[in-house]
Coordinates of C-alpha atoms in Angstrom, one line a residue:
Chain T
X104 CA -172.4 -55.2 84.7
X105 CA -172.4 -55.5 80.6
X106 CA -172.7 -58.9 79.7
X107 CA -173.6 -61.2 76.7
X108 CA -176.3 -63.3 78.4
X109 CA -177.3 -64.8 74.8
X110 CA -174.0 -65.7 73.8
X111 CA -173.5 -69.1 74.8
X112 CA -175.5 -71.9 74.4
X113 CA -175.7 -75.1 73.0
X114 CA -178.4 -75.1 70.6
X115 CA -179.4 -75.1 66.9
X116 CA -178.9 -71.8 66.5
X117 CA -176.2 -70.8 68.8
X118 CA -174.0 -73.5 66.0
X119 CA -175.1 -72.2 63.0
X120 CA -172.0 -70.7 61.0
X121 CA -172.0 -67.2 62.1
X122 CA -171.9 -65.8 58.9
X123 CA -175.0 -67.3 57.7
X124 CA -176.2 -65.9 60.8
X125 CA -175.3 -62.2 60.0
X126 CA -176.6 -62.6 56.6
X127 CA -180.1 -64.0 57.8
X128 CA -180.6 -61.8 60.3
X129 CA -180.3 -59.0 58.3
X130 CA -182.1 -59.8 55.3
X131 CA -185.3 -61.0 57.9
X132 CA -185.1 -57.5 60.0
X133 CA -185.0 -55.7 56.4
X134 CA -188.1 -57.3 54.8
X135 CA -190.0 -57.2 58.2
X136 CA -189.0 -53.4 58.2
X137 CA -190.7 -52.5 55.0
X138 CA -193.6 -54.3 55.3
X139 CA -197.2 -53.1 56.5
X140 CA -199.7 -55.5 56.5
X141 CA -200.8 -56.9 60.1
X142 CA -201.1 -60.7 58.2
X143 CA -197.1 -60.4 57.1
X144 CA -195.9 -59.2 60.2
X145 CA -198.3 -61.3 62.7
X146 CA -196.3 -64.5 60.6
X147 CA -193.0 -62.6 61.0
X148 CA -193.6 -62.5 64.7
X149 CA -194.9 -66.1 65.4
X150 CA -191.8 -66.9 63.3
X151 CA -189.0 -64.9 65.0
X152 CA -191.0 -66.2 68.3
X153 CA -190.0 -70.0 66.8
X154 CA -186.6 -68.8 66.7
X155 CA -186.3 -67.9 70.0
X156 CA -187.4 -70.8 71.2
X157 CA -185.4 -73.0 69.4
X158 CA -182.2 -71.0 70.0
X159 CA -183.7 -71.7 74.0
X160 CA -183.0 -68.7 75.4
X161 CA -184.0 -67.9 78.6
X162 CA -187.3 -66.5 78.4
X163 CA -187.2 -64.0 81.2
X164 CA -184.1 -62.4 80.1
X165 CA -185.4 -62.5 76.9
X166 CA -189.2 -60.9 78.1
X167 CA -186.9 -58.3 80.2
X168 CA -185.3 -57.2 77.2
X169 CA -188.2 -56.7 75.2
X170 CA -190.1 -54.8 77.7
X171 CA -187.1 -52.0 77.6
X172 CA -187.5 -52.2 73.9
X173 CA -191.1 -51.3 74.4
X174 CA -190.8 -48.4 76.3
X175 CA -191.0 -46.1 72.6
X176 CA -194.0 -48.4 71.6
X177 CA -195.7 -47.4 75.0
X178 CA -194.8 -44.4 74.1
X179 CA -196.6 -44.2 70.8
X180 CA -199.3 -45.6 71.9
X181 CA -200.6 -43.0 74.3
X182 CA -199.6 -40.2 72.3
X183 CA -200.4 -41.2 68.4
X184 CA -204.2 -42.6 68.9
X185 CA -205.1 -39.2 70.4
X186 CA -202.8 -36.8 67.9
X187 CA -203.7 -38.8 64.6
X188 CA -205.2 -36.7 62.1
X189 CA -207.6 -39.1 61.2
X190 CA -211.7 -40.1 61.0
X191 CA -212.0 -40.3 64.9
X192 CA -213.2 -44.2 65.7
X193 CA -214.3 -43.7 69.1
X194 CA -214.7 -41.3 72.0
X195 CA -212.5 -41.8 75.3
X196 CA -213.6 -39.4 77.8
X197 CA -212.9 -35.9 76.4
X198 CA -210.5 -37.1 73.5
X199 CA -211.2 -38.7 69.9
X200 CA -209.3 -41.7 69.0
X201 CA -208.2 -42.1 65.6
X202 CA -208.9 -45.4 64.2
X203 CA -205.7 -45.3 62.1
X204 CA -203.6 -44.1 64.6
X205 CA -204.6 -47.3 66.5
X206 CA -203.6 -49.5 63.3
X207 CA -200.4 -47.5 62.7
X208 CA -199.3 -48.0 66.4
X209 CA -200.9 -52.1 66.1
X210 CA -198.2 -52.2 63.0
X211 CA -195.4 -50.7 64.4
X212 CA -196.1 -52.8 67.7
X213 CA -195.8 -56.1 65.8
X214 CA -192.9 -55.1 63.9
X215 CA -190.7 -53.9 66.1
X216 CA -190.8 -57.1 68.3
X217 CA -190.5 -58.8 65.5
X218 CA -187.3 -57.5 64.5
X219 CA -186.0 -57.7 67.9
X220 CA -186.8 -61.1 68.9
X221 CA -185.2 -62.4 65.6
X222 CA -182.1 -60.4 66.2
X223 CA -181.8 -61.5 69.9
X224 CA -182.1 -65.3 68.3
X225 CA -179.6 -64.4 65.4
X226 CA -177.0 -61.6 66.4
X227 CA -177.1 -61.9 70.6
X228 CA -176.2 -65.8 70.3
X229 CA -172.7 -65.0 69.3
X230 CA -169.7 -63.3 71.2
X231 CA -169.2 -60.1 69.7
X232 CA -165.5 -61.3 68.4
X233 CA -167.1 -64.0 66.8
X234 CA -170.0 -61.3 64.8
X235 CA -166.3 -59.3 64.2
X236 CA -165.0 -62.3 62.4
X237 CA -167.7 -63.1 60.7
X238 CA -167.9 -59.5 59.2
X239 CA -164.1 -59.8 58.4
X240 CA -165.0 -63.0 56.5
X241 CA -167.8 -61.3 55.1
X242 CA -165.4 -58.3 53.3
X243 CA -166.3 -55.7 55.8
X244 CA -163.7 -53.1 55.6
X245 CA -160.8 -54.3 57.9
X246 CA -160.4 -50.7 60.1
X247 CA -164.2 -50.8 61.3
X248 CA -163.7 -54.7 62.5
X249 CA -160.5 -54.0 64.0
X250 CA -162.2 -51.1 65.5
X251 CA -165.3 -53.1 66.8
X252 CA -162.9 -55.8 68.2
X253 CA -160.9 -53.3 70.3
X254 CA -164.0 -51.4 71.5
X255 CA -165.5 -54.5 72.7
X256 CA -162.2 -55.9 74.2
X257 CA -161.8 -52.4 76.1
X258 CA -165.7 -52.1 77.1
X259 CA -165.1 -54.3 80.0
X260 CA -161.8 -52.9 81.4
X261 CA -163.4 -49.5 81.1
X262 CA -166.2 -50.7 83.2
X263 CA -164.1 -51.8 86.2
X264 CA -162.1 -48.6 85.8
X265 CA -165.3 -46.9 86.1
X266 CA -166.3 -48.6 88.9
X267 CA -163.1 -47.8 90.7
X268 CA -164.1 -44.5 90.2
X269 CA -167.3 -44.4 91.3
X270 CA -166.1 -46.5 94.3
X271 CA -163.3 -43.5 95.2
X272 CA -165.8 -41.4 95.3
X273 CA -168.1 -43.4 97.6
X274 CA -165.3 -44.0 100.2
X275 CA -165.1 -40.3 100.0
X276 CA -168.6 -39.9 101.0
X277 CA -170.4 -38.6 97.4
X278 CA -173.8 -39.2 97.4
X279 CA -175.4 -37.9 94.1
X280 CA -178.1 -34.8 94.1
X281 CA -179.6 -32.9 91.8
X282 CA -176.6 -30.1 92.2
X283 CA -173.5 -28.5 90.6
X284 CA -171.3 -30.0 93.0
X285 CA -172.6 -34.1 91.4
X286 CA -172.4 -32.7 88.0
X287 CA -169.0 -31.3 88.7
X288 CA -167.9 -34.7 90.6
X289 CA -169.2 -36.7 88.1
X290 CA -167.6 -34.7 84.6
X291 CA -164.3 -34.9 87.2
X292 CA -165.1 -39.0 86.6
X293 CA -165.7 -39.0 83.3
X294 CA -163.0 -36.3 82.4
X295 CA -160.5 -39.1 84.0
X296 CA -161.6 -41.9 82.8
X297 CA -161.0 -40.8 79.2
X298 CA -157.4 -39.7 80.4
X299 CA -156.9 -43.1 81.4
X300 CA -158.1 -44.5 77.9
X301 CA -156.5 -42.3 76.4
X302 CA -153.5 -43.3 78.0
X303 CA -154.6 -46.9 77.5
X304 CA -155.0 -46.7 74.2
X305 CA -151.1 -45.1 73.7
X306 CA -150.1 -48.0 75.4
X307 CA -152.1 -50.9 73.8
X308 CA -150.9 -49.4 70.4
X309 CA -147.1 -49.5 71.7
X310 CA -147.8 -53.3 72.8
X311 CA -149.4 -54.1 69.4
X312 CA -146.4 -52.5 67.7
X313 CA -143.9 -54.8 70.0
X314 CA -145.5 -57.5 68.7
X315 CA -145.3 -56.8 64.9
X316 CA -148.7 -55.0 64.1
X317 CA -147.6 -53.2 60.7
X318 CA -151.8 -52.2 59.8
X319 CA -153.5 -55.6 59.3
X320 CA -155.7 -57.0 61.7
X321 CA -155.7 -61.2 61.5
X322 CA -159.2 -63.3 62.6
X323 CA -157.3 -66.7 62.7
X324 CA -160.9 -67.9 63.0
X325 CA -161.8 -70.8 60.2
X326 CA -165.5 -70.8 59.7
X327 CA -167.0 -73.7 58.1
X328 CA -170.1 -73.9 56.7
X329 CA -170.9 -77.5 56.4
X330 CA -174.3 -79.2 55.0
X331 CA -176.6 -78.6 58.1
X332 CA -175.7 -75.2 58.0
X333 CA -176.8 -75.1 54.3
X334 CA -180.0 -76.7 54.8
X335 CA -180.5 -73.9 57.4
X336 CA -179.8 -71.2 54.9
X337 CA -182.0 -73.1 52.2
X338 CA -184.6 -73.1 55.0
X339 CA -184.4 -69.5 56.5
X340 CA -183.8 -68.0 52.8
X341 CA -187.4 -69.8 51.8
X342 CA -189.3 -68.7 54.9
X343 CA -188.1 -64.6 54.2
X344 CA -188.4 -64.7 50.5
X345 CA -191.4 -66.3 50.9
X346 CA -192.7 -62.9 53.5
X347 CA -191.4 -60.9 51.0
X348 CA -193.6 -62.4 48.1
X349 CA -196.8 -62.0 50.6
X350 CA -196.0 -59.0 51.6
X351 CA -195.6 -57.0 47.8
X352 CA -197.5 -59.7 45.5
X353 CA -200.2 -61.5 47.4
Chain G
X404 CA -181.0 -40.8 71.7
X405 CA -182.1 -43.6 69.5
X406 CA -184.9 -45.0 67.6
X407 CA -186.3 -48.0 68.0
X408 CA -186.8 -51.1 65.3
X409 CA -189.5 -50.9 63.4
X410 CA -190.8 -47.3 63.8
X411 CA -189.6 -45.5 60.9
X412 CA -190.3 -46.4 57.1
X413 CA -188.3 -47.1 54.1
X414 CA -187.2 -44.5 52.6
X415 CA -185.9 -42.3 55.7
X416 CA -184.5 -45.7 56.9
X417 CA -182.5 -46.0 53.8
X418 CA -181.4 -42.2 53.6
X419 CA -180.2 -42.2 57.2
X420 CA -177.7 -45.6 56.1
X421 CA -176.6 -43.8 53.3
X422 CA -175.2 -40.6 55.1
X423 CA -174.1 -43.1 57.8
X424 CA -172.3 -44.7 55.3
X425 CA -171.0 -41.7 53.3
X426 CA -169.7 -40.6 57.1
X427 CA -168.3 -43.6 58.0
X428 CA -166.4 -44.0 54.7
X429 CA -164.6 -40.9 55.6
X430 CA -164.1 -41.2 59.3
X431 CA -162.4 -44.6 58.8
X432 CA -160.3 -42.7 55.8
X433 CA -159.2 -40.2 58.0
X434 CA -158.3 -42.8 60.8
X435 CA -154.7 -44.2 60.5
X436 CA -154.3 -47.9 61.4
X437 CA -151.8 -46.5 64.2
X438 CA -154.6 -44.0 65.6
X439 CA -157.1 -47.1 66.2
X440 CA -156.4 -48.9 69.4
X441 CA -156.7 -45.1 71.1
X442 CA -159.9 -44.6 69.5
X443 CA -161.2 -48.2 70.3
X444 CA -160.6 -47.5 73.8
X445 CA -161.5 -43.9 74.2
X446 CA -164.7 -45.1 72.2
X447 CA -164.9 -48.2 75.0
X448 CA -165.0 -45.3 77.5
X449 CA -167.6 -43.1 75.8
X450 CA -169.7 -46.6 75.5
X451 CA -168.9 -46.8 79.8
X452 CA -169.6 -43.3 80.6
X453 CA -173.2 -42.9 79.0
X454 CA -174.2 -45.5 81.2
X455 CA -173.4 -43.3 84.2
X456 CA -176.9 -41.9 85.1
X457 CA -176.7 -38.4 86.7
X458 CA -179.9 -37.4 88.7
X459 CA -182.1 -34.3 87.4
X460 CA -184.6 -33.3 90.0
X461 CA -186.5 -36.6 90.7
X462 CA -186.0 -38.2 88.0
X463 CA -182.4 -39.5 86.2
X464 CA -181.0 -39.6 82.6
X465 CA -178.0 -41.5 80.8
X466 CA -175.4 -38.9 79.7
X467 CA -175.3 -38.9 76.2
X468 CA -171.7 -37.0 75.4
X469 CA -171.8 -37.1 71.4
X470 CA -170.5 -33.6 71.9
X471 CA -167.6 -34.1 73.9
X472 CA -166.6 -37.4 71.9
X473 CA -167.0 -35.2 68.3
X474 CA -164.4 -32.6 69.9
X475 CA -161.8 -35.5 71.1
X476 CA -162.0 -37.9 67.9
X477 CA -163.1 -35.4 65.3
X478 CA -164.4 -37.3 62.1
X479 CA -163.4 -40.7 63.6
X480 CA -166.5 -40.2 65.7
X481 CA -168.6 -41.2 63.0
X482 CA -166.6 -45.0 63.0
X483 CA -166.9 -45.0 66.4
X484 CA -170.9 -44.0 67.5
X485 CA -171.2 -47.2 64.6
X486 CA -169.4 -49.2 66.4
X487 CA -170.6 -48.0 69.7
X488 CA -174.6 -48.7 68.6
X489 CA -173.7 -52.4 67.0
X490 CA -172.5 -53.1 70.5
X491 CA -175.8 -51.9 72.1
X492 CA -177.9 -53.6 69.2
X493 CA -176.0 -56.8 70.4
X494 CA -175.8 -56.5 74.2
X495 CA -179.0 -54.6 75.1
X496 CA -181.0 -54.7 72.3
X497 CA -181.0 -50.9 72.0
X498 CA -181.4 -49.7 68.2
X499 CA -180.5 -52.6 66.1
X500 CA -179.7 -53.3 62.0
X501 CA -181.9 -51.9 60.4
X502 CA -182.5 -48.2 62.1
X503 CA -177.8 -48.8 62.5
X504 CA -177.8 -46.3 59.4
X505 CA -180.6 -43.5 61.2
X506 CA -179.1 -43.6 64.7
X507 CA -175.7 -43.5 63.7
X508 CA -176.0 -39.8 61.4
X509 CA -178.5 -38.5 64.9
X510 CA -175.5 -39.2 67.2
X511 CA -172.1 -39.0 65.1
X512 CA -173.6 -36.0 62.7
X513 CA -173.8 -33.4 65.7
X514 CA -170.5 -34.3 67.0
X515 CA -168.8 -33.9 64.0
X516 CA -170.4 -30.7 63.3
X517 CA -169.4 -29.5 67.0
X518 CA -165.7 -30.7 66.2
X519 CA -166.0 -28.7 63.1
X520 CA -167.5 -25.4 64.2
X521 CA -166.5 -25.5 67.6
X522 CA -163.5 -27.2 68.2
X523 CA -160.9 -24.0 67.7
X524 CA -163.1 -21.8 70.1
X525 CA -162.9 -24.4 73.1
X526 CA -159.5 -25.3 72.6
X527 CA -158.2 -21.5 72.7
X528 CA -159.8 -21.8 76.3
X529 CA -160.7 -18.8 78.3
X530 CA -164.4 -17.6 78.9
X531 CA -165.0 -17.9 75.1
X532 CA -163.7 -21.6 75.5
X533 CA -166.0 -22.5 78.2
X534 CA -168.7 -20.7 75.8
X535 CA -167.9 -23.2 73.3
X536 CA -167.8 -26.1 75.7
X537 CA -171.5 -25.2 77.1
X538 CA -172.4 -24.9 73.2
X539 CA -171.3 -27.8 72.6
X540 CA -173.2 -29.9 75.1
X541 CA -176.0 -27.6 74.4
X542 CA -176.4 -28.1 70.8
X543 CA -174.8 -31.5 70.3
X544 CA -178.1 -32.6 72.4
X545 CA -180.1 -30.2 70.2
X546 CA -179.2 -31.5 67.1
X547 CA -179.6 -35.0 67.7
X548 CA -183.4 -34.5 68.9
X549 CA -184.0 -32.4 65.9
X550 CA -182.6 -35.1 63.9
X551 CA -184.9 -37.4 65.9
X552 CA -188.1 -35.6 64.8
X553 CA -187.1 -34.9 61.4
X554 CA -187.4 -39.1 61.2
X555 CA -190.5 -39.2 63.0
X556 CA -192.0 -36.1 61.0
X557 CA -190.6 -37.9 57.6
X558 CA -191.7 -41.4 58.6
X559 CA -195.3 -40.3 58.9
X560 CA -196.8 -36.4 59.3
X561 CA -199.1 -37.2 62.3
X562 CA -195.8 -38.7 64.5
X563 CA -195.4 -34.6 64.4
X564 CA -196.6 -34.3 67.9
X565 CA -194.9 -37.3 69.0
X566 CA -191.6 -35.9 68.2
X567 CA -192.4 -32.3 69.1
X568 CA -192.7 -34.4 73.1
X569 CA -189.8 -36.1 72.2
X570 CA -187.5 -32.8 71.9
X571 CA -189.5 -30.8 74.7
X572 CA -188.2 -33.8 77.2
X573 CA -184.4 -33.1 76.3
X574 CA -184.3 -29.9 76.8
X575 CA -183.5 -30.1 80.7
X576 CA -181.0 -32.7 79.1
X577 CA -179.4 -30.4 76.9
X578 CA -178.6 -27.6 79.6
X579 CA -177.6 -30.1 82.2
X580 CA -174.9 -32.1 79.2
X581 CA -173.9 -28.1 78.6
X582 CA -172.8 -27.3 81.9
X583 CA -171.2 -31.4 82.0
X584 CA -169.4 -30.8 79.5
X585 CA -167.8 -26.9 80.4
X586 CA -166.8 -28.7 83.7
X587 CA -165.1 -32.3 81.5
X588 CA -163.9 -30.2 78.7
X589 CA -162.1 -27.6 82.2
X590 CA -160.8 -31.1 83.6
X591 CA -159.1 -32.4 80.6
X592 CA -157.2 -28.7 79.9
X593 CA -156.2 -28.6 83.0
X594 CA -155.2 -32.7 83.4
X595 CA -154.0 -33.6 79.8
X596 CA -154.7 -30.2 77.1
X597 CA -153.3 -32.5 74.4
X598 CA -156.4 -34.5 74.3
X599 CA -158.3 -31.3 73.1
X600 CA -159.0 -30.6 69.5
X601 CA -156.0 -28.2 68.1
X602 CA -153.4 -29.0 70.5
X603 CA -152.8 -32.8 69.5
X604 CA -149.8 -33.2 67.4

């Protein structure tokens, strides 16, 4: 099942204006990207670590999701100490690790959680319409919103349609193998259910046309951003320009 | 196929959001407002169908179908894969903003270039189409790993080996989406030919 476990919640972040939200988010996941210094990034963690915890998410969905996102960083870190071209650091077994293989995967460790924690605290505590209004509001062009807000509106009907096809085949008696005849079964599955959206989508156009749609998309959504929520950006614009300055002057 | 925050550096980061950019210009340019809802949804099912996982000996992978969605949306994939990865950014945490520019040109470049090169020769159909549809599966697959490890290899020399494991692990992936999509791409000529690329008014 897709679902937006962060979406809905009741704290400081989850009411910021969701603009200010966009905007943060991606100006913190930007400077943390291009920086390299384990001091910068260690703050950028403990930081985006504060925001999770104030947007009180629940911490084992939260600890799930960053363990998927580690898989790659796992990754890295058996294969780059060992393949880094580097002054070898120490000797494990039969293999020379590379002291600055160990830093570069340390770095890129630090980093990426960083960037992910903040976004889960910044862009996962919104519905997806909601991050599609605010990029309307914030002059994103008009057909990629439109076409963001249908995807996600469809995601979810797709997904049952699926599931009825997966069910069919079930009742029928298909139990997957590594064979032509599950490869076959399943592009069958996939080859109808993008009939049916296809079909869908004819129809959804024709519905939209009933109803007047003539090639603008309206977000009827008023945003206001009131006085806390410029404190906030006062406050979250200070703690990244503030990386930034560490990170390329200091 | 995707790269994780915080992995890549600046520069390759900023040149794989400028040809996403330059893409998705055009793809939105070339999509009328009337042609969006059926590319929302077909996009919606894309999104839905690489979650299927189909089992390769003892182990499974996620279809990844960038070829088959280049050859039914043409240039509007571009728009769509964007689309597609902001909605795993938000929901899983897959990708995310900053590597949004890198992921989209590894997913949405190879299906446009199999729309482009391959699209005639699968919708004429016959032997030669079912050719193309393998091809398509094949190299779509191909291209997005070699687009993998040319950020890896540009981010930093020694991720070389990193990347060269990387594209060895897809290659069972890329025969087993080849022969996926000759049997989809078989399906939809038989069910609904319109769908394929050449036939649609």
């Amino acid at each position: 099942m897709i679902t937006e476990s962060f979406a809905f919640g009741q704290s400081v972040i989850h009411r910021l204006d969701p603009r200010l939200k966009v905007i943060a988010g991606t100006l913190f996941a930007l400077v943390a990207a291009l920086a390299d210094r384990f001091d910068v990034l260690g703050a950028a963690l403990a930081l985006a670590v504060l925001m999770a915890l104030l947007a009180r998410l629940n911490p084992v969905a939260v600890l799930k999701r960053l363990a998927l996102v580690n898989g790659l960083v796992v990754f890295l870190w058996v294969v780059l100490p060992l393949t880094y071209n580097g002054p070898a650091w120490f000797n494990l077994g039969p293999f020379t690790v590379a002291r600055e293989g160990v830093i570069l995967c340390g770095i890129i460790t630090l980093k990426s959680n960083a960037i992910v924690l903040w976004s889960i605290a910044f862009f996962s505590t919104m519905p997806v319409a909601t991050l599609g209004h605010a990029m309307n509001r914030l002059k994103m062009p008009t057909k990629l919103v439109a076409l963001l807000l249908l995807t996600y509106r469809y995601i979810f009907v797709l997904e049952a349609e699926m599931a009825q096809l997966v069910r069919a085949a079930k009742v029928r008696c298909f139990s997957p193998g590594t064979n032509l005849h599950t490869y076959r079964t399943y592009a069958y599955l996939v080859g109808m259910l993008m009939v049916r959206a296809a079909d869908r989508g004819e129809r959804v156009h024709q519905a939209m046309v009933c109803r007047g749609f003539s090639g603008k998309f309206h977000c009827l959504d008023e945003m206001r951003f009131n006085s806390r929520d410029a404190a906030w950006a006062g406050f979250l614009g200070a703690l990244i320009f503030f990386l930034a300055i560490w990170q390329w002057t200091l | 196929m995707h790269i994780s925050e915080g992995v890549l550096s600046g520069p390759v980061l900023v040149s794989g959001a400028v040809f996403a950019l330059a893409g998705t210009a055009y793809g939105l340019q070339k999509l009328d407002f009337d042609k969006i809802p059926r590319a929302a949804v077909l996009s919606a099912g894309f999104f839905v169908a690489s979650l299927v996982h189909v089992p390769i000996g003892l182990s499974s992978a996620h279809l990844i179908l960038n070829g088959i969605l280049g050859l039914l949306l043409g240039w509007a994939a571009f728009p769509a894969i964007a689309v597609a990865l902001i909605l795993q950014a938000i929901l899983f945490q897959f990708g995310g903003i900053t590597t949004l520019g890198v992921n989209t040109v590894i997913m949405a470049a190879p299906a446009v270039v199999c729309y482009l090169t391959l699209g005639k020769v699968v919708a004429k159909g016959g032997p030669m189409g079912m050719a193309g549809a393998f091809a398509c599966g094949f190299f779509s697959v191909f291209l997005s790993g070699i687009i993998v490890a040319l950020a890896l290899y540009f981010t930093e020399e020694n991720f070389f080996e990193a990347a060269a494991a990387v594209l060895g692990a897809h290659i069972v992936i890329m025969i087993v989406e080849g022969i996926f999509s000759v049997m989809c791409i078989e399906f939809l000529r038989k069910v609904q030919p319109g769908m394929l690329p050449g036939l649609s008014k």
